Amino acid sequence: MNPDTAITRRSIDVRYVFMAIVGLFFLAVIVYPLSLVMIKSFSSEAGFTLENYAKIFSQDANIRALWNSVWVSCLSTLICVAAGTILAMLIVRTDIPYKSWLRMLLLLPYGIPPFIGAMAWAQLFGPVGYASKLYMSITGAMFAPWNIYSAAGVVLVLAVYQFPVVFITVSGALGRIDTSLEEAARMSGAGPFRTLIDVTLPLITPAITASALLAFVGCISNFGIPALLGFRARFFVLTTRIYSALSIPDMPLATAMAILLAIISGIPLILERRLERGKSKYTVIAGKSVRPQTMSFGGWRIPVFILVVLVALFAGVVPLLSMLLTSFLKYWGAPLELANMTSSHYKYILNLPMVTRAFRNSVFLAVSAATITMAVGALVSYMSVRAKIKGARTLDFIGTIPYAVPCTMVAIAMILAWSRPPVVLYGTIWVILAAYLVRYMPFSIRTTNATLQQVHVSLEEAARVSGAGWTQTMRDIVMPLIRPGLVAGWILVFMPALRELTMSVLLWSQGAETMGVVIYNMQDAGYTQIAAALSTLVLLVILAGNAVVRKLSKGEISI
Amino acid sequence: MEERIKVSNLVKRFGTFTAVDDVSFAVHENEFFSLLGPSGCGKTTTLRCISGLEQPTEGDIYISGQLVTSPKRNVMVPPERRGIGMVFQNYAVWPHMTVEQNMSYPLRLAKTPKEKINRKMAYLLELLELQGLEKRFPSELSGGQQQRVALGRALSTDPKVMLLDEPLSNLDAKLREQMRFELKDLQRKTGISILYVTHDQVEAMAMSDRVAVMKSGAVVQEGAPHDIYEKPKDKFVADFIGTMNFVPCSVTGRTEQGVTIRLKSGVEFGIEGSSAHEGDYTLAIRPEDIILGTERGVECEVDVRIFLGNVIEYRVRIGEDLFRVQTNSSMRLEPGDRTRAFIQNGLVFPK
Ligand SMILES: Nc1ncnc2c1ncn2[C@@H]1O[C@H](COP(=O)(O)OP(=O)(O)OP(=O)(O)O)[C@@H](O)[C@H]1O
Ligand SMILES: [Mg+2]
């Protein structure tokens, strides 16, 4: 007779209660609103209809937006895959100096909210941007030969902000390649270039493909960049078109377009998961690992290094500096003279009630979203990864569905679900919180799954054998071990939530603005310097947060 | 005989650490030559310098008479132009290519005509007993099969020289033994020169024509396996090659054929072949060089008996010292039995 039986029986009951609660929570917060979008897109006053979808394809503007979304995303993906792969190879596999610094510089755009990035690029390459003015003063031309407010601008800036995904994935894959595979090619008679083509590239192709799919999804579901750079040129993509449809408001059309967007971005995500699962085919017996070999550039080492530095500065640092500069300019477009510098914008925004309110709102939303999603995520992971309770895997699955749902669609789901009695949240800050919970749930479940998988079951079993009950085991063994992972995960939700734009710009109301919304509205209304000052403050917060995360995770995670 | 590989005064430093310290040796035509030594002694580094994957700090390397590496003269022929076959410790078969694609890759690079490739593949597949697996990917092969693919790839261009870096270390004992024979067989059939790296002395002894024993970056002794086994140059080699009993002793005088040894306990006996002066030494005796149950010899007592299948190992006490003794005689001794032990052979090394 096992003396533990009584404890075991009671603890299973506790777990099932938890599971039921989480299940109901998911049903109400995730399943119900998202399915409303689906239903709404297929219904009219009369009942079931395909009319809404027909409408997408009967209006030229919609078809054009759809087409724009596809080609812009494809082109951006192509650019960032090419740049990301080449730079990853240069950093991981060659002897250029200061690699860790270069890596940090190249990853800088990763920490910058894309809409803030778009503003910075507009300040550089807009009609009166710094780069444009420089060009005009040098050549004496009346206009710069480029225009950031265009399709090309959208493509370029999207590529800059999706590039780090590719860079991180590909350089990871490159670092994991067993270098003896490449050396074997050399011994077989292949030169360095042939080796690259015949061995290295095929081996990292799965990683390149996976990151290309993710980058495509990132591009097509992005709202901030095409909104800030495309509206002016009357260049629309799906996300901005949905935004317009919502402001008419034409709910049926918006829902149908959101579903269409979800399908287009869902397919690559499914493919990516397939790829992830098919990886085992490429694993062979690994012997003692061989030290990574780097290719020598010889005399080209320094020129290549300078080129990479220029790319890194251009992608990450220069836009930030131009943002900083703008935040001190008396008015946007003022000549760059010391007399035109002022710190009054900072004083102004710090005294603006709307800004303090927005800041408070954003912090409140980010803290709540991070705390709730991490708590729920830890429960779900514990039950599916560790306890392996029947049904927990289903919860895990439901919780990760929103990963494939674009932010725009989440926002529409919130409007549909929470603007009618019995629960009216629309028009308050709570509807934004609801949206964040949906959106960030998958991220927290992923981190908690990974964290729990690292804690070996035997540690827990040892506690049980030593006489600790389930609750005691959780408190004394599991929690202390997973705490660092949970804290890092919390910040990984907190940071993007703090600077979120796409959902809050669709859901905000007077008094319930977020930082993202205020910056966007300021920029939209033409107060470029104010928006720049606000952005600079937000970036400082992000930078500080990043430092904290790096410290906590000992350099393994950064935002 | 022609020298296929010649290494002279090879030095490789990583920063201030010297991994290979003034190593010289030559591998001849048709020779199976092993680099043997404990982990971290610089075997792989030496091999990589020969293959051209590593640039040495100093020293010259010749392959088939041609200078391929010489930092002094600024010569560094890239690995792909040295015409060497190499089998890596972890095989390094390409996971994205089938067995056939892996093995024919060097030939395809050399722009070999199609039908010649096909003929060669058929020959290698048969030689390595890989028929029927040619369309498989490495992840669908066993460890031993992957290794044979790696061998086939190295052999495909008929290199005159082949480098093998502990190619058997990932295999289980049974397969390892079988592969030893196959490798030796292969070398005889093809007539290539093999430079073999291992830290397994049994493996090196079994297969090699000549062995170089390395220790912390330097070659300590070089010679035929039985020479090294019977006449190890120092304590390190004696210990590393085979099993050895080491006990402190002193040499008390000379005899016609050798010297008289006295153990700590005062027990005295003679060993042949030594010409050591009087003084304190370490005595080294192989377990099979002690004969039990003889008329001659010194008194001893059996302490432990272990069956090892074809041989029996005893631990016996002579005076105060314990010795391992191996015998395949049918005589049975029980723990506690007293008998005589004759020391057939022994070596003395400075303390
Ligand atoms: N790239 C390197 N940088 C620094 N030290 C190195 C490098 N390569 C090898 N070493 C050092 O040189 C020494 C010899 O290494 P080597 O790989 O040649 O040993 P080995 O004899 O092959 O050992 P094993 O039997 O374990 O494979 C080791 O101490 C190792 O740490
Ligand atoms: Mg080695």
GROMACS .gro file of C-alpha atoms in nm, chain A residues 178 180-192 194-195 198-200 202-203 280-291 293, chain B residues 39 48 51 53-54 78-80 84-86 88-97 105-106 109 137-139 143 146 153 163 166 170 199:
model
   68
  178ASP     CA    1   2.893   2.066  -3.702
  180SER     CA    2   3.340   1.886  -3.956
  181LEU     CA    3   3.063   1.857  -4.217
  182GLU     CA    4   3.219   2.153  -4.395
  183GLU     CA    5   3.571   2.030  -4.340
  184ALA     CA    6   3.472   1.696  -4.491
  185ALA     CA    7   3.377   1.886  -4.806
  186ARG     CA    8   3.716   2.056  -4.812
  187MET     CA    9   3.884   1.717  -4.778
  188SER     CA   10   3.668   1.589  -5.064
  189GLY     CA   11   3.816   1.851  -5.291
  190ALA     CA   12   3.569   2.140  -5.260
  191GLY     CA   13   3.700   2.493  -5.224
  192PRO     CA   14   3.554   2.736  -4.967
  194ARG     CA   15   3.176   2.521  -5.325
  195THR     CA   16   3.158   2.410  -4.963
  198ASP     CA   17   2.699   2.237  -5.144
  199VAL     CA   18   2.707   2.188  -4.770
  200THR     CA   19   2.653   2.499  -4.557
  202PRO     CA   20   2.159   2.322  -4.769
  203LEU     CA   21   2.212   2.265  -4.398
  280SER     CA   22   1.478   1.527  -3.707
  281LYS     CA   23   1.556   1.416  -4.061
  282TYR     CA   24   1.863   1.636  -4.051
  283THR     CA   25   2.003   1.502  -3.728
  284VAL     CA   26   2.274   1.241  -3.747
  285ILE     CA   27   2.505   1.093  -3.492
  286ALA     CA   28   2.693   1.380  -3.336
  287GLY     CA   29   3.036   1.295  -3.209
  288LYS     CA   30   3.261   1.514  -3.003
  289SER     CA   31   3.189   1.863  -3.119
  290VAL     CA   32   3.451   2.026  -3.329
  291ARG     CA   33   3.550   2.382  -3.257
  293GLN     CA   34   3.599   2.733  -3.778
  598SER     CA   35   4.315   1.259  -2.452
  607ARG     CA   36   4.449   1.859  -3.883
  610SER     CA   37   4.509   1.774  -4.369
  612LEU     CA   38   4.253   2.232  -4.195
  613GLU     CA   39   4.484   2.388  -3.940
  637PRO     CA   40   4.451   2.434  -4.917
  638PRO     CA   41   4.301   2.106  -4.793
  639GLU     CA   42   4.105   2.041  -5.112
  643ILE     CA   43   4.409   1.322  -4.900
  644GLY     CA   44   4.115   1.113  -4.786
  645MET     CA   45   3.996   1.182  -4.434
  647PHE     CA   46   3.635   1.232  -3.916
  648GLN     CA   47   3.584   1.126  -3.559
  649ASN     CA   48   3.210   1.183  -3.596
  650TYR     CA   49   3.202   1.066  -3.962
  651ALA     CA   50   3.065   1.400  -4.084
  652VAL     CA   51   2.840   1.241  -4.344
  653TRP     CA   52   2.617   1.506  -4.493
  654PRO     CA   53   2.262   1.470  -4.364
  655HIS     CA   54   2.110   1.629  -4.675
  656MET     CA   55   2.267   1.383  -4.919
  664TYR     CA   56   3.064   1.387  -5.406
  665PRO     CA   57   3.447   1.397  -5.438
  668LEU     CA   58   3.374   1.763  -5.786
  696PHE     CA   59   1.974   0.930  -4.596
  697PRO     CA   60   2.229   0.917  -4.312
  698SER     CA   61   1.956   0.955  -4.049
  702GLY     CA   62   2.640   0.420  -3.668
  705GLN     CA   63   2.742   0.585  -4.143
  712ARG     CA   64   3.368   0.893  -4.941
  722LEU     CA   65   4.381   1.017  -4.233
  725GLU     CA   66   3.939   0.785  -3.395
  729ASN     CA   67   3.153   0.585  -3.142
  758HIS     CA   68   4.376   0.677  -2.768
   0.00000   0.00000   0.00000
